[in-house]
Amino acid sequence: MADIWERSSGIVYVILAAALVWLIFGAMKALIFSTLALLWMVFHHVRHIVLLERWLLRSDHTQASIPAGSGAWDDVFAHLARYVRQHSQSREMLSLALERMQSVTAAMPDGIVILDEQDRIEWCNRVAEQHLGIHLSLDMGQQITYLVRQIPFVEYLAARKFSNPLILKQTRQQGLILSLQLVPYSFNQKLLISRDITRFEKLETMRRDFIANVSHELRTPLTVINGFLETLSDDTSVNSDFNKRALLLMTEQATRMQRLVEDLLILSRLEDAQNKIKEQSIDMSSLMHKLLLDAESLSAGRHHIQLDVVTHDQLLGSEEELRSAFGNLISNAIRYTPDKGEISVRWEKRAGQGIFSVQDSGIGIGSEHIPRLTERFYRVDNSRSRETGGTGLGLAIVKHVLSRHDARLEIKSQVGKGSLFTITFPAKRLVLEQVAECQHRILNDQESSMTP
Ligand code: ADP
């Protein structure tokens, strides 16, 4: 309110002066005086509006270029000058921060690409240009999939599941292996981070090849040693107690070594990316009965083993690999459950997913060990594992088989009470009982029509 009175003071003065003129010189002079005064005021405001408009139309809105004003306009231009000063200060700070960010990202060993909500390139650093074959000046605004055309990358981008990185082996540069990770931020924008993992992958391949080669080379000599040990064990002429004991120990250790080599070879095969799984529809009822027979033979009547096949839905996957994974869990349950213990093996369907579980009333596992159980050679109790013929690789094999079948393993256990190992297969890996029957009938019909 005070502002309004202050800004209107000019008009008040004109009215007072006009009244004075009226009193001294009469009404006509007062009218002429007030008209001239008002015209002057209008001219004053129009002049300042024109100055303001000219300033607004200029491209450089600097503090120095703000016009000088008089009267009420002096305050207006002073406010404007303060605003322009603050604005240019924050612009300077912003561009400094941006420059700093760009120089930091340019110095980073990883490539960084900023993508908009439609996966178009907004900005990238020099490393990303080298990794992905981008020329920022030409490709800004271009869809990233025009430049990185590899199908796994296009699928990774479309799937919008960015928790794990993608390993890209076929890149524009011969022999370059990249790990690509998308990180969503802000509103639908993404950062694409590329990392050169060529050296790491080469080392991994060397490690895998070395283990596979050593295991392969050890296989033949071990078969020969085991063969001769078996012959010698059957030889009745070996009658000294020392020789008999030595033979027994040698046979035990050689068999253990052979199991270890076999497990290492299985792991190498599972790790080999070229070795794709042979998908087939597995008749779970029949597989479960085979597993029961193996379990009964291993337990030799020392445990009570129960088998439940709750669903007759079949499972899509490699029967050989899954039999080995399921067999490992059952053999562990037998080996880590004292005599007369209970073991229950189940195949069922829950919420559309396939569930295979093995429960035992055995020695159990402390919760601190559970996260590490699937590591190679990780054992809770070394001597018990060896005594019962364990290699320390069983659960590592299970983990690899499951990751090839999009399945996950859950372990619940209580020391002294027992353990529950549960494998969950996604719904896409289940073949409904009726569909499986239909497929079976079609196959049978085809076979009978082919036989003359
Ligand atoms: P191992 O050949 O030693 O059994 P695994 O990889 O199969 O190797 O298992 C790793 C470790 O997990 C075992 O050494 C054992 O300590 C523990 N373990 C696995 N299954 C069970 C079980 N059902 N009950 C108790 N401990 C178990």
Short mmCIF file of C-alpha atoms and ligand atoms in Angstrom, two decimals:
data_model
loop_
_atom_site.label_atom_id
_atom_site.label_comp_id
_atom_site.label_asym_id
_atom_site.label_seq_id
_atom_site.Cartn_x
_atom_site.Cartn_y
_atom_site.Cartn_z
CA MET A 1 0.00 0.00 0.00
CA ALA A 2 2.84 2.33 0.99
CA ASP A 3 4.40 1.57 -2.42
CA ILE A 4 1.25 2.69 -4.25
CA TRP A 5 1.25 6.07 -2.43
CA GLU A 6 4.93 6.50 -3.11
CA ARG A 7 4.55 5.71 -6.85
CA SER A 8 1.46 8.04 -7.11
CA SER A 9 3.21 11.00 -5.45
CA GLY A 10 3.91 12.60 -8.89
CA ILE A 11 0.18 12.77 -9.69
CA VAL A 12 -0.59 14.14 -6.20
CA TYR A 13 1.97 16.93 -6.72
CA VAL A 14 0.46 17.78 -10.14
CA ILE A 15 -3.06 17.95 -8.60
CA LEU A 16 -1.84 20.19 -5.75
CA ALA A 17 0.08 22.46 -8.17
CA ALA A 18 -3.01 22.63 -10.50
CA ALA A 19 -5.19 23.63 -7.52
CA LEU A 20 -2.70 26.39 -6.64
CA VAL A 21 -2.66 27.65 -10.26
CA TRP A 22 -6.48 27.59 -10.23
CA LEU A 23 -6.57 29.74 -7.12
CA ILE A 24 -4.05 32.28 -8.41
CA PHE A 25 -4.61 32.33 -12.23
CA GLY A 26 -8.04 30.83 -12.71
CA ALA A 27 -9.51 27.55 -14.07
CA MET A 28 -8.34 27.89 -17.70
CA LYS A 29 -4.64 28.20 -16.73
CA ALA A 30 -5.03 25.34 -14.25
CA LEU A 31 -6.45 23.09 -17.01
CA ILE A 32 -3.60 23.97 -19.40
CA PHE A 33 -1.06 23.41 -16.63
CA SER A 34 -2.42 19.97 -15.60
CA THR A 35 -2.71 18.83 -19.30
CA LEU A 36 0.94 19.76 -19.95
CA ALA A 37 2.07 18.09 -16.70
CA LEU A 38 0.19 14.86 -17.50
CA LEU A 39 1.57 14.85 -21.08
CA TRP A 40 5.07 15.17 -19.68
CA MET A 41 4.45 12.23 -17.32
CA VAL A 42 3.10 10.04 -20.14
CA PHE A 43 6.14 10.94 -22.29
CA HIS A 44 8.45 10.07 -19.35
CA HIS A 45 6.91 6.59 -18.96
CA VAL A 46 6.74 5.87 -22.71
CA ARG A 47 10.44 6.78 -23.05
CA HIS A 48 11.39 4.33 -20.29
CA ILE A 49 9.15 1.57 -21.72
CA VAL A 50 10.91 2.03 -25.08
CA LEU A 51 14.32 1.85 -23.33
CA LEU A 52 13.24 -1.33 -21.51
CA GLU A 53 11.95 -2.93 -24.71
CA ARG A 54 15.17 -2.12 -26.60
CA TRP A 55 17.16 -3.70 -23.77
CA LEU A 56 14.94 -6.81 -23.77
CA LEU A 57 15.47 -7.20 -27.52
CA ARG A 58 19.27 -7.10 -27.21
CA SER A 59 21.10 -10.45 -27.23
CA ASP A 60 23.59 -9.50 -24.50
CA HIS A 61 21.68 -8.98 -21.29
CA THR A 62 24.62 -7.73 -19.25
CA GLN A 63 24.45 -5.52 -16.21
CA ALA A 64 26.34 -2.77 -18.05
CA SER A 65 23.83 -2.67 -20.89
CA ILE A 66 20.85 -1.91 -18.60
CA PRO A 67 19.56 1.63 -19.41
CA ALA A 68 19.66 4.38 -16.77
CA GLY A 69 16.22 5.46 -15.51
CA SER A 70 14.83 8.33 -13.53
CA GLY A 71 12.01 8.60 -11.04
CA ALA A 72 10.18 5.32 -10.36
CA TRP A 73 12.04 3.75 -13.29
CA ASP A 74 15.32 4.19 -11.48
CA ASP A 75 14.18 1.57 -8.93
CA VAL A 76 12.85 -0.75 -11.65
CA PHE A 77 16.17 -0.70 -13.53
CA ALA A 78 18.10 -1.13 -10.27
CA HIS A 79 16.05 -4.30 -9.47
CA LEU A 80 16.64 -5.50 -13.02
CA ALA A 81 20.38 -4.92 -12.69
CA ARG A 82 20.47 -6.96 -9.44
CA TYR A 83 18.54 -9.79 -11.08
CA VAL A 84 20.86 -9.80 -14.12
CA ARG A 85 23.92 -9.86 -11.83
CA GLN A 86 22.61 -12.83 -9.85
CA HIS A 87 21.59 -14.63 -13.03
CA SER A 88 25.00 -14.22 -14.67
CA GLN A 89 26.74 -15.32 -11.46
CA SER A 90 24.73 -18.56 -11.28
CA ARG A 91 25.29 -19.10 -15.03
CA GLU A 92 29.01 -18.74 -14.53
CA MET A 93 28.95 -21.21 -11.62
CA LEU A 94 26.88 -23.66 -13.64
CA SER A 95 29.15 -23.53 -16.65
CA LEU A 96 32.17 -23.93 -14.36
CA ALA A 97 30.56 -27.00 -12.76
CA LEU A 98 29.72 -28.36 -16.22
CA GLU A 99 33.27 -27.78 -17.45
CA ARG A 100 34.63 -29.53 -14.36
CA MET A 101 32.25 -32.46 -14.84
CA GLN A 102 33.20 -32.76 -18.51
CA SER A 103 36.91 -32.71 -17.75
CA VAL A 104 36.43 -35.32 -14.98
CA THR A 105 34.40 -37.63 -17.24
CA ALA A 106 36.86 -37.07 -20.10
CA ALA A 107 39.70 -38.21 -17.83
CA MET A 108 37.82 -41.33 -16.73
CA PRO A 109 39.07 -44.68 -18.03
CA ASP A 110 35.46 -45.75 -18.69
CA GLY A 111 33.29 -44.57 -21.56
CA ILE A 112 30.19 -42.56 -20.65
CA VAL A 113 27.23 -41.82 -22.92
CA ILE A 114 24.21 -39.77 -21.83
CA LEU A 115 21.03 -41.03 -23.50
CA ASP A 116 17.64 -39.30 -23.52
CA GLU A 117 14.30 -41.04 -22.96
CA GLN A 118 14.27 -42.26 -26.58
CA ASP A 119 17.81 -43.65 -26.34
CA ARG A 120 19.28 -40.81 -28.41
CA ILE A 121 22.83 -39.66 -27.73
CA GLU A 122 22.98 -36.37 -25.82
CA TRP A 123 26.66 -36.38 -24.91
CA CYS A 124 29.57 -38.80 -24.57
CA ASN A 125 33.22 -38.68 -23.52
CA ARG A 126 36.24 -39.51 -25.68
CA VAL A 127 36.62 -43.06 -24.32
CA ALA A 128 33.01 -43.86 -25.28
CA GLU A 129 33.72 -42.50 -28.78
CA GLN A 130 36.63 -44.95 -29.09
CA HIS A 131 34.76 -47.90 -27.54
CA LEU A 132 31.50 -47.54 -29.46
CA GLY A 133 32.64 -45.83 -32.65
CA ILE A 134 30.69 -42.60 -31.93
CA HIS A 135 31.64 -39.18 -33.39
CA LEU A 136 29.90 -36.85 -30.98
CA SER A 137 29.88 -33.84 -33.32
CA LEU A 138 28.12 -35.90 -36.04
CA ASP A 139 26.13 -38.38 -33.96
CA MET A 140 24.60 -36.15 -31.29
CA GLY A 141 20.82 -36.79 -31.30
CA GLN A 142 21.28 -40.12 -33.12
CA GLN A 143 19.72 -43.33 -31.73
CA ILE A 144 22.43 -45.34 -29.94
CA THR A 145 21.21 -48.54 -31.67
CA TYR A 146 22.16 -47.05 -35.09
CA LEU A 147 25.76 -47.06 -33.92
CA VAL A 148 25.85 -50.10 -31.61
CA ARG A 149 23.85 -52.53 -33.71
CA GLN A 150 24.76 -55.84 -32.03
CA ILE A 151 21.61 -57.85 -31.26
CA PRO A 152 22.52 -58.59 -27.59
CA PHE A 153 22.87 -54.82 -26.99
CA VAL A 154 19.57 -53.99 -28.73
CA GLU A 155 17.85 -56.67 -26.61
CA TYR A 156 19.56 -55.44 -23.42
CA LEU A 157 18.35 -51.91 -24.08
CA ALA A 158 14.81 -53.05 -24.91
CA ALA A 159 14.53 -55.33 -21.86
CA ARG A 160 15.03 -52.34 -19.51
CA LYS A 161 16.53 -54.65 -16.83
CA PHE A 162 19.71 -52.80 -16.03
CA SER A 163 20.82 -54.52 -12.82
CA ASN A 164 23.55 -56.57 -14.57
CA PRO A 165 26.08 -55.44 -17.17
CA LEU A 166 26.15 -56.85 -20.69
CA ILE A 167 29.38 -58.40 -21.98
CA LEU A 168 29.77 -57.46 -25.64
CA LYS A 169 32.34 -59.49 -27.52
CA GLN A 170 31.72 -58.48 -31.11
CA THR A 171 32.55 -54.80 -31.12
CA ARG A 172 33.71 -52.50 -33.92
CA GLN A 173 37.31 -52.90 -32.84
CA GLN A 174 38.68 -56.37 -33.52
CA GLY A 175 39.32 -58.28 -30.29
CA LEU A 176 37.86 -55.62 -27.97
CA ILE A 177 35.57 -56.98 -25.25
CA LEU A 178 33.31 -54.48 -23.50
CA SER A 179 31.20 -54.56 -20.41
CA LEU A 180 28.21 -52.26 -20.92
CA GLN A 181 26.09 -51.09 -18.02
CA LEU A 182 23.03 -48.86 -18.28
CA VAL A 183 22.22 -46.70 -15.27
CA PRO A 184 18.84 -44.95 -15.29
CA TYR A 185 18.74 -41.48 -13.72
CA SER A 186 16.49 -38.44 -13.52
CA PHE A 187 13.33 -38.73 -15.65
CA ASN A 188 13.75 -41.58 -18.14
CA GLN A 189 17.35 -40.60 -18.93
CA LYS A 190 20.18 -43.12 -18.90
CA LEU A 191 23.93 -43.27 -18.55
CA LEU A 192 25.63 -45.93 -20.63
CA ILE A 193 28.96 -46.89 -19.09
CA SER A 194 31.39 -48.91 -21.21
CA ARG A 195 34.44 -50.64 -19.74
CA ASP A 196 37.23 -52.39 -21.62
CA ILE A 197 37.47 -55.88 -20.06
CA THR A 198 39.53 -57.49 -22.84
CA ARG A 199 42.48 -58.22 -20.52
CA PHE A 200 40.29 -59.56 -17.75
CA GLU A 201 38.36 -61.81 -20.14
CA LYS A 202 41.61 -63.12 -21.66
CA LEU A 203 42.88 -63.99 -18.17
CA GLU A 204 39.56 -65.69 -17.37
CA THR A 205 39.75 -67.70 -20.58
CA MET A 206 43.36 -68.66 -19.79
CA ARG A 207 42.34 -69.76 -16.28
CA ARG A 208 39.41 -71.81 -17.63
CA ASP A 209 41.54 -73.39 -20.38
CA PHE A 210 44.32 -74.19 -17.90
CA ILE A 211 41.96 -75.98 -15.49
CA ALA A 212 40.22 -77.80 -18.33
CA ASN A 213 43.56 -78.90 -19.86
CA VAL A 214 45.11 -80.00 -16.56
CA SER A 215 41.97 -81.96 -15.64
CA HIS A 216 41.90 -83.53 -19.08
CA GLU A 217 45.59 -84.47 -18.92
CA LEU A 218 45.16 -86.02 -15.46
CA ARG A 219 42.21 -88.12 -16.51
CA THR A 220 44.10 -90.79 -18.50
CA PRO A 221 46.92 -91.45 -15.98
CA LEU A 222 44.34 -91.65 -13.20
CA THR A 223 42.25 -94.17 -15.12
CA VAL A 224 45.38 -96.31 -15.60
CA ILE A 225 46.39 -96.04 -11.91
CA ASN A 226 42.85 -96.88 -10.78
CA GLY A 227 42.70 -99.85 -13.14
CA PHE A 228 45.95 -101.34 -11.79
CA LEU A 229 44.93 -100.63 -8.20
CA GLU A 230 41.67 -102.49 -8.79
CA THR A 231 43.55 -105.47 -10.29
CA LEU A 232 46.00 -105.48 -7.38
CA SER A 233 43.15 -105.31 -4.85
CA ASP A 234 41.65 -108.43 -6.39
CA ASP A 235 45.04 -110.16 -6.35
CA THR A 236 44.96 -112.80 -3.60
CA SER A 237 48.77 -113.02 -3.53
CA VAL A 238 48.91 -109.63 -1.73
CA ASN A 239 48.61 -110.91 1.79
CA SER A 240 50.71 -108.72 4.07
CA ASP A 241 48.57 -106.40 6.22
CA PHE A 242 50.76 -103.43 5.35
CA ASN A 243 50.37 -104.02 1.60
CA LYS A 244 46.62 -104.49 1.94
CA ARG A 245 46.27 -101.25 3.89
CA ALA A 246 48.51 -99.38 1.47
CA LEU A 247 46.43 -100.64 -1.45
CA LEU A 248 43.20 -99.60 0.26
CA LEU A 249 44.48 -96.08 0.97
CA MET A 250 45.86 -95.68 -2.55
CA THR A 251 42.55 -96.81 -4.07
CA GLU A 252 40.59 -94.39 -1.86
CA GLN A 253 42.78 -91.42 -2.73
CA ALA A 254 42.96 -92.25 -6.43
CA THR A 255 39.16 -92.52 -6.57
CA ARG A 256 38.84 -89.18 -4.78
CA MET A 257 41.25 -87.59 -7.25
CA GLN A 258 39.31 -89.05 -10.16
CA ARG A 259 36.05 -87.61 -8.78
CA LEU A 260 37.74 -84.22 -8.41
CA VAL A 261 38.99 -84.29 -11.99
CA GLU A 262 35.54 -85.30 -13.26
CA ASP A 263 33.90 -82.45 -11.31
CA LEU A 264 36.47 -79.94 -12.63
CA LEU A 265 35.77 -81.10 -16.18
CA ILE A 266 32.01 -80.75 -15.61
CA LEU A 267 32.56 -77.18 -14.34
CA SER A 268 34.72 -76.30 -17.35
CA ARG A 269 32.05 -77.57 -19.71
CA LEU A 270 29.37 -75.57 -17.85
CA GLU A 271 31.47 -72.40 -18.00
CA ASP A 272 32.15 -72.72 -21.70
CA ALA A 273 29.93 -70.14 -23.41
CA GLN A 274 30.11 -72.09 -26.71
CA ASN A 275 28.57 -75.10 -25.00
CA LYS A 276 24.86 -74.27 -25.34
CA ILE A 277 22.38 -76.37 -23.37
CA LYS A 278 20.52 -79.09 -25.21
CA GLU A 279 16.96 -78.09 -24.39
CA GLN A 280 14.49 -80.93 -24.07
CA SER A 281 11.20 -81.53 -22.34
CA ILE A 282 12.16 -83.55 -19.25
CA ASP A 283 9.70 -86.07 -17.85
CA MET A 284 10.14 -85.13 -14.20
CA SER A 285 8.27 -88.17 -12.79
CA SER A 286 10.70 -90.51 -14.51
CA LEU A 287 13.75 -88.37 -13.59
CA MET A 288 12.62 -88.24 -9.95
CA HIS A 289 12.38 -92.05 -9.83
CA LYS A 290 15.88 -92.38 -11.28
CA LEU A 291 17.12 -89.95 -8.61
CA LEU A 292 15.40 -92.00 -5.91
CA LEU A 293 17.15 -95.17 -7.09
CA ASP A 294 20.56 -93.39 -7.02
CA ALA A 295 19.77 -92.00 -3.55
CA GLU A 296 18.75 -95.39 -2.14
CA SER A 297 21.89 -96.97 -3.47
CA LEU A 298 24.06 -94.21 -1.91
CA SER A 299 22.22 -94.30 1.43
CA ALA A 300 22.26 -98.13 1.52
CA GLY A 301 19.24 -98.17 3.83
CA ARG A 302 20.70 -95.80 6.41
CA HIS A 303 18.06 -93.10 5.84
CA HIS A 304 14.35 -92.83 5.25
CA ILE A 305 13.98 -91.21 1.83
CA GLN A 306 10.62 -89.87 0.69
CA LEU A 307 9.78 -88.81 -2.87
CA ASP A 308 6.83 -86.55 -3.77
CA VAL A 309 5.93 -85.72 -7.35
CA VAL A 310 3.10 -83.23 -6.82
CA THR A 311 2.86 -81.94 -10.40
CA HIS A 312 3.25 -83.83 -13.66
CA ASP A 313 4.32 -80.70 -15.51
CA GLN A 314 7.53 -81.26 -17.36
CA LEU A 315 10.66 -79.13 -17.30
CA LEU A 316 12.49 -77.56 -20.24
CA GLY A 317 16.25 -77.95 -20.03
CA SER A 318 19.16 -80.34 -20.24
CA GLU A 319 18.31 -83.61 -18.49
CA GLU A 320 21.98 -84.51 -18.07
CA GLU A 321 22.86 -81.22 -16.36
CA LEU A 322 19.74 -81.09 -14.19
CA ARG A 323 20.17 -84.70 -13.11
CA SER A 324 23.69 -83.85 -11.98
CA ALA A 325 22.49 -80.73 -10.08
CA PHE A 326 19.54 -82.49 -8.39
CA GLY A 327 21.78 -85.51 -7.69
CA ASN A 328 24.36 -83.26 -5.99
CA LEU A 329 21.75 -81.84 -3.61
CA ILE A 330 20.41 -85.31 -2.77
CA SER A 331 23.89 -86.77 -2.29
CA ASN A 332 24.74 -83.85 0.06
CA ALA A 333 21.54 -84.50 2.04
CA ILE A 334 22.56 -88.16 2.44
CA ARG A 335 26.20 -87.39 3.27
CA TYR A 336 25.40 -84.72 5.85
CA THR A 337 22.51 -86.53 7.56
CA PRO A 338 23.32 -89.07 10.28
CA ASP A 339 21.90 -92.61 10.02
CA LYS A 340 18.13 -93.00 10.47
CA GLY A 341 17.63 -89.37 9.35
CA GLU A 342 14.78 -88.20 7.12
CA ILE A 343 15.25 -86.95 3.56
CA SER A 344 12.42 -85.60 1.44
CA VAL A 345 12.68 -84.82 -2.28
CA ARG A 346 9.79 -82.88 -3.95
CA TRP A 347 8.79 -81.65 -7.39
CA GLU A 348 5.84 -79.27 -7.31
CA LYS A 349 4.33 -76.14 -8.82
CA ARG A 350 3.86 -72.94 -6.83
CA ALA A 351 2.49 -69.69 -8.27
CA GLY A 352 3.11 -71.04 -11.77
CA GLN A 353 6.80 -71.75 -11.05
CA GLY A 354 8.49 -75.16 -10.91
CA ILE A 355 9.92 -75.98 -7.48
CA PHE A 356 12.44 -78.77 -6.81
CA SER A 357 13.39 -79.15 -3.15
CA VAL A 358 15.50 -81.41 -0.97
CA GLN A 359 14.95 -81.36 2.79
CA ASP A 360 16.99 -83.27 5.33
CA SER A 361 17.11 -83.68 9.09
CA GLY A 362 20.91 -83.60 9.05
CA ILE A 363 23.68 -81.63 10.74
CA GLY A 364 22.57 -78.28 9.28
CA ILE A 365 24.72 -75.29 8.30
CA GLY A 366 25.51 -72.13 10.30
CA SER A 367 23.93 -69.00 8.74
CA GLU A 368 27.39 -67.37 8.33
CA HIS A 369 28.40 -70.11 5.85
CA ILE A 370 25.28 -70.06 3.67
CA PRO A 371 26.22 -67.13 1.36
CA ARG A 372 29.56 -68.81 0.51
CA LEU A 373 28.42 -72.41 -0.03
CA THR A 374 28.34 -72.22 -3.84
CA GLU A 375 31.99 -71.07 -4.04
CA ARG A 376 34.42 -73.67 -5.34
CA PHE A 377 36.05 -75.73 -2.58
CA TYR A 378 34.15 -73.92 0.18
CA ARG A 379 33.40 -76.41 2.92
CA VAL A 380 31.91 -75.92 6.37
CA ASP A 381 33.78 -78.92 7.71
CA ASN A 382 36.77 -80.05 5.62
CA SER A 383 37.25 -83.42 7.24
CA ARG A 384 33.56 -84.38 7.08
CA SER A 385 33.42 -83.42 3.41
CA ARG A 386 36.49 -85.58 2.62
CA GLU A 387 35.34 -88.48 4.80
CA THR A 388 32.05 -88.64 2.92
CA GLY A 389 33.76 -88.44 -0.48
CA GLY A 390 33.01 -84.77 -1.20
CA THR A 391 35.04 -82.73 -3.68
CA GLY A 392 33.88 -79.28 -2.53
CA LEU A 393 32.60 -78.60 -6.06
CA GLY A 394 29.05 -79.99 -5.84
CA LEU A 395 27.22 -76.75 -5.06
CA ALA A 396 29.41 -74.77 -7.51
CA ILE A 397 28.20 -77.18 -10.22
CA VAL A 398 24.60 -76.72 -9.02
CA LYS A 399 24.97 -72.92 -9.24
CA HIS A 400 26.30 -73.07 -12.81
CA VAL A 401 23.62 -75.48 -14.00
CA LEU A 402 20.90 -73.29 -12.47
CA SER A 403 22.19 -70.09 -14.03
CA ARG A 404 22.06 -71.85 -17.43
CA HIS A 405 18.40 -72.70 -16.69
CA ASP A 406 17.31 -69.25 -15.42
CA ALA A 407 16.69 -70.85 -12.03
CA ARG A 408 17.68 -69.78 -8.52
CA LEU A 409 18.78 -71.66 -5.40
CA GLU A 410 17.57 -70.85 -1.90
CA ILE A 411 19.15 -72.42 1.18
CA LYS A 412 17.54 -72.51 4.61
CA SER A 413 19.25 -74.35 7.42
CA GLN A 414 19.53 -74.67 11.17
CA VAL A 415 22.51 -76.27 12.87
CA GLY A 416 21.56 -79.62 14.36
CA LYS A 417 18.07 -79.56 12.79
CA GLY A 418 18.59 -79.91 9.06
CA SER A 419 18.59 -78.04 5.76
CA LEU A 420 16.21 -77.18 2.95
CA PHE A 421 17.60 -76.57 -0.55
CA THR A 422 14.97 -75.14 -2.94
CA ILE A 423 15.40 -74.57 -6.67
CA THR A 424 12.86 -72.32 -8.40
CA PHE A 425 12.39 -72.54 -12.17
CA PRO A 426 10.52 -69.72 -13.96
CA ALA A 427 7.10 -70.44 -15.48
CA LYS A 428 8.57 -70.25 -19.02
CA ARG A 429 10.56 -73.44 -18.27
CA LEU A 430 7.45 -75.48 -17.42
CA VAL A 431 5.65 -77.59 -20.01
CA LEU A 432 2.07 -78.15 -18.81
CA GLU A 433 1.13 -81.81 -18.32
CA GLN A 434 -1.55 -81.69 -21.06
CA VAL A 435 0.78 -80.00 -23.57
CA ALA A 436 3.49 -82.57 -22.80
CA GLU A 437 1.01 -85.43 -23.37
CA CYS A 438 -0.05 -83.89 -26.67
CA GLN A 439 3.58 -83.51 -27.83
CA HIS A 440 4.26 -87.12 -26.80
CA ARG A 441 1.25 -88.38 -28.80
CA ILE A 442 2.29 -86.43 -31.93
CA LEU A 443 5.83 -87.86 -31.67
CA ASN A 444 4.47 -91.39 -31.28
CA ASP A 445 2.15 -90.94 -34.31
CA GLN A 446 5.05 -89.63 -36.41
CA GLU A 447 7.23 -92.59 -35.42
CA SER A 448 4.54 -95.18 -36.18
CA SER A 449 3.78 -93.58 -39.58
CA MET A 450 7.50 -93.75 -40.46
CA THR A 451 7.88 -97.45 -39.65
CA PRO A 452 6.80 -99.55 -42.69
P1 ADP B 1 31.18 -81.18 -0.77
O1 ADP B 1 31.66 -82.04 -1.87
O2 ADP B 1 32.21 -80.82 0.23
O3 ADP B 1 29.93 -81.71 -0.15
P2 ADP B 1 29.51 -79.11 -1.87
O4 ADP B 1 29.86 -78.00 -2.77
O5 ADP B 1 28.50 -80.09 -2.34
O6 ADP B 1 30.87 -79.80 -1.48
O7 ADP B 1 28.99 -78.48 -0.51
C1 ADP B 1 29.73 -77.45 0.10
C2 ADP B 1 29.61 -77.53 1.61
O8 ADP B 1 28.26 -77.24 1.99
C3 ADP B 1 29.86 -78.91 2.16
O9 ADP B 1 31.22 -79.13 2.40
C4 ADP B 1 29.05 -78.92 3.43
O10 ADP B 1 29.80 -78.37 4.48
C5 ADP B 1 27.91 -77.98 3.14
N1 ADP B 1 26.64 -78.71 2.81
C6 ADP B 1 26.11 -78.92 1.59
N2 ADP B 1 24.94 -79.56 1.67
C7 ADP B 1 24.71 -79.75 2.97
C8 ADP B 1 23.63 -80.36 3.71
N3 ADP B 1 22.57 -80.88 3.10
N4 ADP B 1 23.73 -80.38 5.07
C9 ADP B 1 24.80 -79.82 5.68
N5 ADP B 1 25.82 -79.24 5.06
C10 ADP B 1 25.79 -79.20 3.71
#
